[in-house]
Short mmCIF file of C-alpha atoms in Angstrom, two decimals:
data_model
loop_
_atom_site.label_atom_id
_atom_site.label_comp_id
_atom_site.label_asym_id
_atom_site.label_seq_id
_atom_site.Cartn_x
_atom_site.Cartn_y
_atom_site.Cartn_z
CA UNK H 1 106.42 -65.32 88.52
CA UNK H 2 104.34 -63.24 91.18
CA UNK H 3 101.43 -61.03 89.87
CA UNK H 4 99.16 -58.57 91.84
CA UNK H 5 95.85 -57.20 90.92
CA UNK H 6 95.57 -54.03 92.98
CA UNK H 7 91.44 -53.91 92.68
CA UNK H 8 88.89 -56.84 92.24
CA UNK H 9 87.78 -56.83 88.21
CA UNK H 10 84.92 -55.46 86.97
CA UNK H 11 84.63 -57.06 83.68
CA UNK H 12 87.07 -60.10 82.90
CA UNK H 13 86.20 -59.29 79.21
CA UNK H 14 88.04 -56.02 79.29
CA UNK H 15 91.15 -55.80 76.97
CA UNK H 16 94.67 -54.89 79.18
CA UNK H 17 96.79 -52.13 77.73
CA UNK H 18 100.40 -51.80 78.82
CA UNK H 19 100.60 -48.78 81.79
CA UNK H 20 104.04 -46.78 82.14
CA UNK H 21 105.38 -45.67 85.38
CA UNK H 22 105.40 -41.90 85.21
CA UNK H 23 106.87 -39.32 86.80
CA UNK H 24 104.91 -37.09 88.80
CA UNK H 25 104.96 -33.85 91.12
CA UNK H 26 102.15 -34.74 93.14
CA UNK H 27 100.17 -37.46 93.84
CA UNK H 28 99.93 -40.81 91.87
CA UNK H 29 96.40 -40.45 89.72
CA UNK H 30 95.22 -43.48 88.29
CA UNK H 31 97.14 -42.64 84.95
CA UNK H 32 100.06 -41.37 87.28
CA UNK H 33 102.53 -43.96 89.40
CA UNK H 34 106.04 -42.27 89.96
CA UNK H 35 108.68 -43.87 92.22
CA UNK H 36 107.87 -43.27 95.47
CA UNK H 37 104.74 -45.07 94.33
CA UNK H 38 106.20 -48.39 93.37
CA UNK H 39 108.57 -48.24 96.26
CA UNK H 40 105.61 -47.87 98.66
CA UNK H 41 104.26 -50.72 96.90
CA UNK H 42 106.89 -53.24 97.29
CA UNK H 43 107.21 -52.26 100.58
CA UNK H 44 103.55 -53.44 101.52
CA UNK H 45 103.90 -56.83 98.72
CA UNK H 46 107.45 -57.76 98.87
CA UNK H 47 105.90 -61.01 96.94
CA UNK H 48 106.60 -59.18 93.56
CA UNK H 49 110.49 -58.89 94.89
CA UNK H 50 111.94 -61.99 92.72
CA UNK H 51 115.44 -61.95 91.38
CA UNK H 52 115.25 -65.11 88.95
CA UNK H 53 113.04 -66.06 85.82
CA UNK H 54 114.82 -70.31 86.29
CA UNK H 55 114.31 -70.49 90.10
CA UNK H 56 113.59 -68.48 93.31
CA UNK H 57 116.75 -66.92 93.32
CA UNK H 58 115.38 -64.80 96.60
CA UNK H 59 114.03 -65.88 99.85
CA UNK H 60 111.00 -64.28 100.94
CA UNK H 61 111.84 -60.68 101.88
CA UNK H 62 110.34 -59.25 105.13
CA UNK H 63 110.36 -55.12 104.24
CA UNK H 64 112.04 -53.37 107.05
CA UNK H 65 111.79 -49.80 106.21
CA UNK H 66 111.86 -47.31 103.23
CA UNK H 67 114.16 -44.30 102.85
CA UNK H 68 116.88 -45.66 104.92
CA UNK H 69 119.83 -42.57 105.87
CA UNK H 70 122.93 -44.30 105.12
CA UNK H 71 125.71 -41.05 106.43
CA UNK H 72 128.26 -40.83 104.28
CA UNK H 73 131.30 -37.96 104.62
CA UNK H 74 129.73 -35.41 102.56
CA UNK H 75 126.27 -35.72 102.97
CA UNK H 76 123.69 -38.68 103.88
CA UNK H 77 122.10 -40.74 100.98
CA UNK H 78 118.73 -42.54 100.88
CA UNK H 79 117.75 -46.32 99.97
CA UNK H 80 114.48 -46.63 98.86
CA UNK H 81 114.03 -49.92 100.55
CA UNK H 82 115.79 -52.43 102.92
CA UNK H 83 114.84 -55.83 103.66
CA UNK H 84 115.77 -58.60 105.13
CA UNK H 85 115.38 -62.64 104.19
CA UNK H 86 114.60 -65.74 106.39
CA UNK H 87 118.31 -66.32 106.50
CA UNK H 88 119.16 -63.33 107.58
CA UNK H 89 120.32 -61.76 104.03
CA UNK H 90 120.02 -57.86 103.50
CA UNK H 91 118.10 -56.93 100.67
CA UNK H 92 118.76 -53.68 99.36
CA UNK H 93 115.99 -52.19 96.29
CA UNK H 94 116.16 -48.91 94.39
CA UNK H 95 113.23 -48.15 92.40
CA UNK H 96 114.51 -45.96 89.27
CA UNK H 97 112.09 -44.91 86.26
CA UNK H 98 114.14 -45.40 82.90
CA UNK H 99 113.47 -42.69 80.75
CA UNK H 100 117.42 -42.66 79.21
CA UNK H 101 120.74 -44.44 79.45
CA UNK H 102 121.86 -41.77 81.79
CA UNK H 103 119.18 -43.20 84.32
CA UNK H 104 120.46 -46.78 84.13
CA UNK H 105 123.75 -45.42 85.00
CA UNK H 106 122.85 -43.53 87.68
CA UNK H 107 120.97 -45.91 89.52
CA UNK H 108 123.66 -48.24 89.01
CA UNK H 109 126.39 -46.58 90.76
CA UNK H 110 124.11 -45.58 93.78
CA UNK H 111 122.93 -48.97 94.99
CA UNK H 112 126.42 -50.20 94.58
CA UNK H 113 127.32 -47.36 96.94
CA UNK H 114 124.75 -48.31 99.23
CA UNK H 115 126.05 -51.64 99.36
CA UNK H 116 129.84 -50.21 99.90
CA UNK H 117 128.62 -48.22 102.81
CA UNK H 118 126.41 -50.75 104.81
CA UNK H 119 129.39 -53.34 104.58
CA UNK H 120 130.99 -51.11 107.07
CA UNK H 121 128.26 -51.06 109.19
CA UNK H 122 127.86 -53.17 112.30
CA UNK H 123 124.83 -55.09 113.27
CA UNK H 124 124.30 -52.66 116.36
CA UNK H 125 125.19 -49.30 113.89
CA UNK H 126 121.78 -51.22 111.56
CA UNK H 127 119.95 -51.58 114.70
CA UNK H 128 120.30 -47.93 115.54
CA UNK H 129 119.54 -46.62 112.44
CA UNK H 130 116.27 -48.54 112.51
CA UNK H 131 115.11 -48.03 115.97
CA UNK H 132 115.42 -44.00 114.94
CA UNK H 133 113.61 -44.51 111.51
CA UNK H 134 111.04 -47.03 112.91
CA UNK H 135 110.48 -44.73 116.34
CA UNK H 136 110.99 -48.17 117.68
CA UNK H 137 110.99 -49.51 121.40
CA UNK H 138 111.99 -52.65 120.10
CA UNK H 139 115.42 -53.69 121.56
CA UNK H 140 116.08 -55.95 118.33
CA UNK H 141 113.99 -54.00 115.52
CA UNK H 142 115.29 -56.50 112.85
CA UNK H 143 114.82 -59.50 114.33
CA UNK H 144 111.32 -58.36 115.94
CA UNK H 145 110.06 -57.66 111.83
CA UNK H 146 111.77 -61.48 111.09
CA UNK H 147 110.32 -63.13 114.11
CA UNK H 148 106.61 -61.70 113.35
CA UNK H 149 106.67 -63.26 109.95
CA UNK H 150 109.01 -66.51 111.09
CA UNK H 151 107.74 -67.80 114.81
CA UNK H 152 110.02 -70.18 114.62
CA UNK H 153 113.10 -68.29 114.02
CA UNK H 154 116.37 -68.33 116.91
CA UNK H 155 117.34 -64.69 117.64
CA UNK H 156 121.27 -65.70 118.19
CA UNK H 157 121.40 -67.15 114.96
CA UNK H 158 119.25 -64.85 113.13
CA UNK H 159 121.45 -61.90 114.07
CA UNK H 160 124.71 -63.99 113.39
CA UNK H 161 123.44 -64.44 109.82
CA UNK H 162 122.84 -60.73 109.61
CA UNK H 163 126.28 -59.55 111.25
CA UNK H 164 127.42 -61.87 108.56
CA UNK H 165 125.74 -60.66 105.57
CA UNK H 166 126.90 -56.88 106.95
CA UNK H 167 130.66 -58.01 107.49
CA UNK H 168 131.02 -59.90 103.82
CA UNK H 169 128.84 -57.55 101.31
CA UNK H 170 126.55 -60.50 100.91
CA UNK H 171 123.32 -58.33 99.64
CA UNK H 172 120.93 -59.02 97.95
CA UNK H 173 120.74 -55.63 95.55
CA UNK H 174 117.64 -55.17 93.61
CA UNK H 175 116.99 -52.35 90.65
CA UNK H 176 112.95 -52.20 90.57
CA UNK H 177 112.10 -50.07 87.39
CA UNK H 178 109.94 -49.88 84.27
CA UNK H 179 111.61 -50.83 80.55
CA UNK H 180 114.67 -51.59 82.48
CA UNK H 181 117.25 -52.22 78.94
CA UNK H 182 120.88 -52.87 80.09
CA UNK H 183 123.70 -55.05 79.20
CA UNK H 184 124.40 -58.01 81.56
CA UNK H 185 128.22 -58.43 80.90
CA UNK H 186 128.52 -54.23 81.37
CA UNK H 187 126.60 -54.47 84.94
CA UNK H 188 128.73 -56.85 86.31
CA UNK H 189 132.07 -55.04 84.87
CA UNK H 190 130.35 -52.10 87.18
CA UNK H 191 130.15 -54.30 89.61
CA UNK H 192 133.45 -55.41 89.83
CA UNK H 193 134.94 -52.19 89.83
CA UNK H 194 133.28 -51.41 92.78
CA UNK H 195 134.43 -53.66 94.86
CA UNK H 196 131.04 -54.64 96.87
CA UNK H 197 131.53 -58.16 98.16
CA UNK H 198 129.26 -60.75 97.82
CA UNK H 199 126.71 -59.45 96.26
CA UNK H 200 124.00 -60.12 93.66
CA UNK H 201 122.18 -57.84 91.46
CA UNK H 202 119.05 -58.35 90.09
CA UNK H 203 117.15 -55.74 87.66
CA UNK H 204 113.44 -56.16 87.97
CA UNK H 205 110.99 -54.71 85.62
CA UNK H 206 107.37 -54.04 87.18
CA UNK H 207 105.03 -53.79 84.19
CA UNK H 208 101.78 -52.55 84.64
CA UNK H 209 98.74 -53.70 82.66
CA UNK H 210 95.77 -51.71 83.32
CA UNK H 211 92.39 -52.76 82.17
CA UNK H 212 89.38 -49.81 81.11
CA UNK H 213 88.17 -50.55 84.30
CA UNK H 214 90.78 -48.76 85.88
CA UNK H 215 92.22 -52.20 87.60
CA UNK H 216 96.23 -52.65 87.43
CA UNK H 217 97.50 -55.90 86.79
CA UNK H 218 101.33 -56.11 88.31
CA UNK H 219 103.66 -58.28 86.85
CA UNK H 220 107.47 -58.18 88.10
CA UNK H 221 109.88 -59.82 85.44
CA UNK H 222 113.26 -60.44 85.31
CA UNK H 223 114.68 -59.34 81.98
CA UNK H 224 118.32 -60.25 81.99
CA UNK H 225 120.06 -62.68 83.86
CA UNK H 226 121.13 -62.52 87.21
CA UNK H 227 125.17 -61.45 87.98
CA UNK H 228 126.92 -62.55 91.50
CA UNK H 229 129.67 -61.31 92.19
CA UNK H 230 132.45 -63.57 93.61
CA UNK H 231 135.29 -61.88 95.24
CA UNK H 232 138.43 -63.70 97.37
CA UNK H 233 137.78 -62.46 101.06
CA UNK H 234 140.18 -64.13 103.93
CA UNK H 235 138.34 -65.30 106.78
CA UNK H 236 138.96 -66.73 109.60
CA UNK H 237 138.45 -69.90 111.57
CA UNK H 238 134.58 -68.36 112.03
CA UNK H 239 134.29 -67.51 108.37
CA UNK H 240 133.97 -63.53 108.90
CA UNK H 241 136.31 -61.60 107.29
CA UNK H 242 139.77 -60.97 108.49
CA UNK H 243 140.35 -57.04 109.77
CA UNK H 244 143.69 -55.53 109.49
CA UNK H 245 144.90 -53.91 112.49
CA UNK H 246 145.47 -49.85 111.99
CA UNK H 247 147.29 -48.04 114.58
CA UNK H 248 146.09 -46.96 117.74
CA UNK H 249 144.99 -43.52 118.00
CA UNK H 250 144.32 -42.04 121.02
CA UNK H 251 142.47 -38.90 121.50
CA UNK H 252 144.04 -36.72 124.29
CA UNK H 253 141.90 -34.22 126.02
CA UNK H 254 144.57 -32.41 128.97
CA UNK H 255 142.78 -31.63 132.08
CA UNK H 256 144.27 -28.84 131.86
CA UNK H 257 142.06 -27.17 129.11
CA UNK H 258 139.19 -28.80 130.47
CA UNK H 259 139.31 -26.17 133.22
CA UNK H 260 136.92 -24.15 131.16
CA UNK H 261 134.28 -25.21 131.07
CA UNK H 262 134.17 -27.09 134.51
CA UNK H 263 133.53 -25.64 137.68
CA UNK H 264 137.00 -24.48 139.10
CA UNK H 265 135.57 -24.65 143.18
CA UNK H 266 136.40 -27.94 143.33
CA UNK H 267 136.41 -28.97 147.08
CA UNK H 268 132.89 -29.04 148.34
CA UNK H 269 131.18 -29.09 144.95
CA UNK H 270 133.09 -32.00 143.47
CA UNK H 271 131.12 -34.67 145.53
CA UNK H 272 127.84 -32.86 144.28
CA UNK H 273 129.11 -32.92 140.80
CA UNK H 274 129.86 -36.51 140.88
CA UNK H 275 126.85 -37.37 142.38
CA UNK H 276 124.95 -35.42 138.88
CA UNK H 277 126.84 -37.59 136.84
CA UNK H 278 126.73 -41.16 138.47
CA UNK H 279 122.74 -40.50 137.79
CA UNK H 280 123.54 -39.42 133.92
CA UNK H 281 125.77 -42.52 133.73
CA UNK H 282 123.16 -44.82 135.60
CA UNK H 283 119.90 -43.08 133.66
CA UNK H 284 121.94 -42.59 130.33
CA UNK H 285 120.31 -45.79 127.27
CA UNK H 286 121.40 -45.63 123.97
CA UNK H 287 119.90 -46.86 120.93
CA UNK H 288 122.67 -47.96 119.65
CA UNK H 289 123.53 -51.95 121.04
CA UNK H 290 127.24 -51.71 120.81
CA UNK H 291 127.29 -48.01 122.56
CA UNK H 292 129.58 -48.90 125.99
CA UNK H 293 128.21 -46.34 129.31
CA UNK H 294 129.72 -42.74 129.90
CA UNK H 295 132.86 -43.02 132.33
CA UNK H 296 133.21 -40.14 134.81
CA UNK H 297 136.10 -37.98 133.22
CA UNK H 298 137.21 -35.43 136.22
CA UNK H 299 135.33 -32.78 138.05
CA UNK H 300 132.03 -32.26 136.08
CA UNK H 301 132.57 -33.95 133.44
CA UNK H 302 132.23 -37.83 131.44
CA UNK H 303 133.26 -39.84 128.39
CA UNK H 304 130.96 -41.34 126.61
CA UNK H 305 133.29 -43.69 125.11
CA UNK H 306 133.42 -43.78 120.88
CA UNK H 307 135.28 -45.54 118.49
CA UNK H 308 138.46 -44.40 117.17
CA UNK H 309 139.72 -41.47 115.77
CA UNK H 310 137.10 -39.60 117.77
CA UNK H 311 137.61 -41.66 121.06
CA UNK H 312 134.78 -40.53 123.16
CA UNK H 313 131.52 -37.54 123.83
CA UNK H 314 132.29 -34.98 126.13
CA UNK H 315 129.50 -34.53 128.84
CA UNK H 316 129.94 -31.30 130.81
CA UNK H 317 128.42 -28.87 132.75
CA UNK H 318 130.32 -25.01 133.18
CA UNK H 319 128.91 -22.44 136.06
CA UNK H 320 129.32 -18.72 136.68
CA UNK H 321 126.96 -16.13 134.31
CA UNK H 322 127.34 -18.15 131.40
CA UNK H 323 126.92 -21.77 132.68
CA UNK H 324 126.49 -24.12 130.15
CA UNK H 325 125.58 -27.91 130.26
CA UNK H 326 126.23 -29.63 126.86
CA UNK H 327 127.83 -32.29 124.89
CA UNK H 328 130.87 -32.04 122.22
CA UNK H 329 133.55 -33.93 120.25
CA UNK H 330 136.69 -32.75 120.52
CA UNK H 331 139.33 -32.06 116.82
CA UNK H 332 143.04 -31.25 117.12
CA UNK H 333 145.95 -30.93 115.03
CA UNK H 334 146.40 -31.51 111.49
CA UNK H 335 144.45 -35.10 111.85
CA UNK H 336 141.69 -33.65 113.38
CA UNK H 337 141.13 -30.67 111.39
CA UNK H 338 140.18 -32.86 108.78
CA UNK H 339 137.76 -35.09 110.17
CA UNK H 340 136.57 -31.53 111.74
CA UNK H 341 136.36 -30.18 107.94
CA UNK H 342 134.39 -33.47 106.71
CA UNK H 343 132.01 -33.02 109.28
CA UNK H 344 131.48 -29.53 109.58
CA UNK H 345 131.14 -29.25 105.79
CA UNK H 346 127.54 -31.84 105.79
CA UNK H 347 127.02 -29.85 109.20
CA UNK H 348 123.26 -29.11 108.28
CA UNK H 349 122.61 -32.98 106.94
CA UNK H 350 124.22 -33.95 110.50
CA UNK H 351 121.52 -31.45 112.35
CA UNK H 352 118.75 -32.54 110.30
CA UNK H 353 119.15 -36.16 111.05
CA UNK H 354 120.48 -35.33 114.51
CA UNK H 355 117.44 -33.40 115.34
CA UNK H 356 120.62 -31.38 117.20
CA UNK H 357 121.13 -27.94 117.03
CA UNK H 358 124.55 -28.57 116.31
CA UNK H 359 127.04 -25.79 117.05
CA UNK H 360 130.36 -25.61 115.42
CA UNK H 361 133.79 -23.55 117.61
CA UNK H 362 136.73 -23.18 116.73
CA UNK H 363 138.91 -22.52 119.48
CA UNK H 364 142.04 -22.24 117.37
CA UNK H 365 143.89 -22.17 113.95
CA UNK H 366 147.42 -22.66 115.09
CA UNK H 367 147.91 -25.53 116.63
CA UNK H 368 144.04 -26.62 115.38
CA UNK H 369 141.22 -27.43 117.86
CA UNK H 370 137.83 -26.95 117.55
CA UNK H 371 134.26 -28.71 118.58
CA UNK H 372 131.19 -30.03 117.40
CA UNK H 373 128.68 -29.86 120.05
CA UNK H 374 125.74 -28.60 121.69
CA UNK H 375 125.39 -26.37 124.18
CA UNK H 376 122.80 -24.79 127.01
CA UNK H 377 122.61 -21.97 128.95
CA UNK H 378 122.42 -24.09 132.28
CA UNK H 379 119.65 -20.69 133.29
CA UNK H 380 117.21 -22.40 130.48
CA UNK H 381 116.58 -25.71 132.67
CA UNK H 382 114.77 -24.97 136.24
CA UNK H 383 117.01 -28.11 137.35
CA UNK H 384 118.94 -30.86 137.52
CA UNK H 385 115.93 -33.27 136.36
CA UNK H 386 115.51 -31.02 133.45
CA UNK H 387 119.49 -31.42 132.97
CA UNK H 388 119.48 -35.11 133.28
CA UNK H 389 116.79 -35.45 130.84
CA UNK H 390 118.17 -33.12 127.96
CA UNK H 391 121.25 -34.94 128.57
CA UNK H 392 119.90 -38.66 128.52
CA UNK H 393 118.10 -37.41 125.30
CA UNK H 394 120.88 -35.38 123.52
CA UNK H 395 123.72 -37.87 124.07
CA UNK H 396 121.56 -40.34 122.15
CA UNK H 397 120.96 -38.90 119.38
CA UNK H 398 124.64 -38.20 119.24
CA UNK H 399 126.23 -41.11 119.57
CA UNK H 400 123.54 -42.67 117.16
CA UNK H 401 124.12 -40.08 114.91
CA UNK H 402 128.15 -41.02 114.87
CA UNK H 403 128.40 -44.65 115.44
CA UNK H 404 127.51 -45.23 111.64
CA UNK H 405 130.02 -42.55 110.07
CA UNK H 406 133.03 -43.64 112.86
CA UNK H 407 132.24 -47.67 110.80
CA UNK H 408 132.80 -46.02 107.59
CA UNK H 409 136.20 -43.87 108.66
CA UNK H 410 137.26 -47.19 110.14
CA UNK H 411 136.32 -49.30 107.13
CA UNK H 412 138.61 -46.69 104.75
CA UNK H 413 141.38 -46.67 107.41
CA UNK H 414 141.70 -50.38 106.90
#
């Protein structure tokens, strides 16, 4: 079992005392470590991750990122840390201080809903939520984190073991605590119900032994077994998971209602308008991997194609005194009115992690159709550059900001 001493001893002759992790306002004292402290702390030694007392049980863990947004419909949760393993296993850790029962209960049913969420994530909907945590250039953040800590590691491989791990729940979930007290059979009960895939759970204890020095001896043990979880999943000749087919749906936008917000002088200005977007289409890059280029739609106008039941992004630009250039998704009927109402009601989550100043219309009750969008007073830019480059920027965010949430809708379709 890994141990850390976080400061060099003074006096080897000084008697340990036991340390709790408390929770604190502000920040850690030396008689003071709350949860954000131990998370930081297995983020920068992911040596004290283990998952077994008998064996390993865990490859070595590269940290990837703390306080990961996972959307959800209703709001966006948090994991305190995500890793990743040589063989291209997600590890998953919440760090939980156990004060009562309610706590271990708690922390329980969110990591299992972490892990229920990220299995309908694809590798490229991972990628782009890293490359926006991580401000990250990197084309391949995850790989790029594995590669620095494994030379020899094969990218095509590597992210084939990681698609994998997404596509069949195979996590690694780890509960990083102090006193954890539990009972083994009732955990993996929980974890049955819930329906995760293949995952494992592991509750670590991080005890603390701090010297009258002031140096902090930190020793991870494993206090109850380990539970995996072993469900039937049909794969197929590739071993991923077989995906039911749902039907079709195709989102409908009639040119005719489009004529309000393009520019109805078509004839001379339709070759000028084109020529705007074949550089939005040509300059548009999206952090997302799997994210297909904007299509020109009709006069002034592109999809920026999206996965079912949305379909695609409006891109648009309107003229006369209250020309606007801007971006939206498109809700009608009964069907859309309430994936309108899911999103609409978590609007300020989807603006805060958007960095959007997302605008909500309703255009109309009876039949329903209303947008999600945002919009620009084309007067605000001093040109097309200026257009382009709000554009490029905004259409980004937005289909990274999506992508995720679409997996999920599809995943519950299924």
């Amino acid at each position: 079992m890994s141990a850390l001493l976080l400061s060099p001893a003074q006096d080897s002759a000084t008697p340990l005392t036991r340390h709790s992790l408390v929770r604190s306002t502000g920040a850690p004292t030396p008689h003071s470590y709350d949860e954000h402290w131990l998370r930081d702390l297995l983020f920068r030694h992911p040596e004290l991750l283990v998952a077994d007392r008998q064996s390993s049980g865990l490859d070595e863990v590269v940290p990837l990122c703390c306080e990961l947004a996972i959307p959800r419909m209703g709001g966006t949760v948090f994991a305190d840390l995500l890793g990743v393993t040589r063989t291209g296993r997600l590890v998953v850790v919440e760090c939980k201080l156990w004060r009562n029962p309610q706590s271990r209960r708690e922390v329980l049913a969110q990591i299992l809903e972490y892990a229920a969420l990220l299995r309908r994530w694809s590798f490229g909907d991972l990628t782009s939520a890293l490359k926006r945590k991580l401000v990250s250039a990197e084309p391949n953040p995850i790989y790029a984190a594995a590669k620095h800590r494994w030379p020899d590691l094969e990218e095509a491989a590597f992210v084939d073991a990681v698609t994998r791990s997404l596509k069949l729940g195979d996590f690694q979930l780890i509960v990083a605590g102090d006193g954890i007290r539990s009972d083994t059979h009732a955990i993996a009960d929980h974890l049955n119900s819930q329906s995760v895939g293949l995952a494992q759970l592991a509750l670590l204890e991080i005890q603390l032994w701090q010297a009258a020095s002031g140096n902090i001896l930190v020793v991870p043990t494993v206090p109850l077994r380990t539970e995996i979880l072993q469900q039937k999943v049909l794969v197929d000749v590739s071993g991923l998971p077989l995906q039911l087919e749902g039907p079709e749906i195709v989102s409908t936008l009639p040119a005719e209602n489009m004529e309000s917000v393009v520019d109805p002088e078509r004839g001379s200005r339709r070759a000028t308008n084109r020529a705007f977007w074949q550089r939005f289409i040509e300059r548009a890059q999206f952090d997302h991997p799997d994210q297909l280029p904007p299509r020109h739609g009709g006069d002034n106008w592109v999809r920026i194609p999206l996965p079912d039941p949305v379909g695609w992004l409006t891109g648009f630009r309107s003229t006369g005194a209250k020309g606007e250039v801007g971006l939206f998704l498109t809700f009608r009927d009964e069907g859309g009115q309430t994936l309108f109402d899911e999103f609409n009601n978590d609007i300020a989550g989807l603006r805060a992690e958007s960095g959007l100043d997302l605008i909500v219309r309703l255009k109309s009750s009876a039949p329903f159709y209303a947008e999600i969008g945002v919009f620009k007073l084309r007067s605000t830019f001093l040109g097309d550059e200026q257009q382009l480059d709000w554009l490029c920027d905004a259409a980004n965010r937005f289909v990274s900001l999506m992508r995720p949430r679409l997996s999920v809708l599809a995943e519950a379709a299924e």
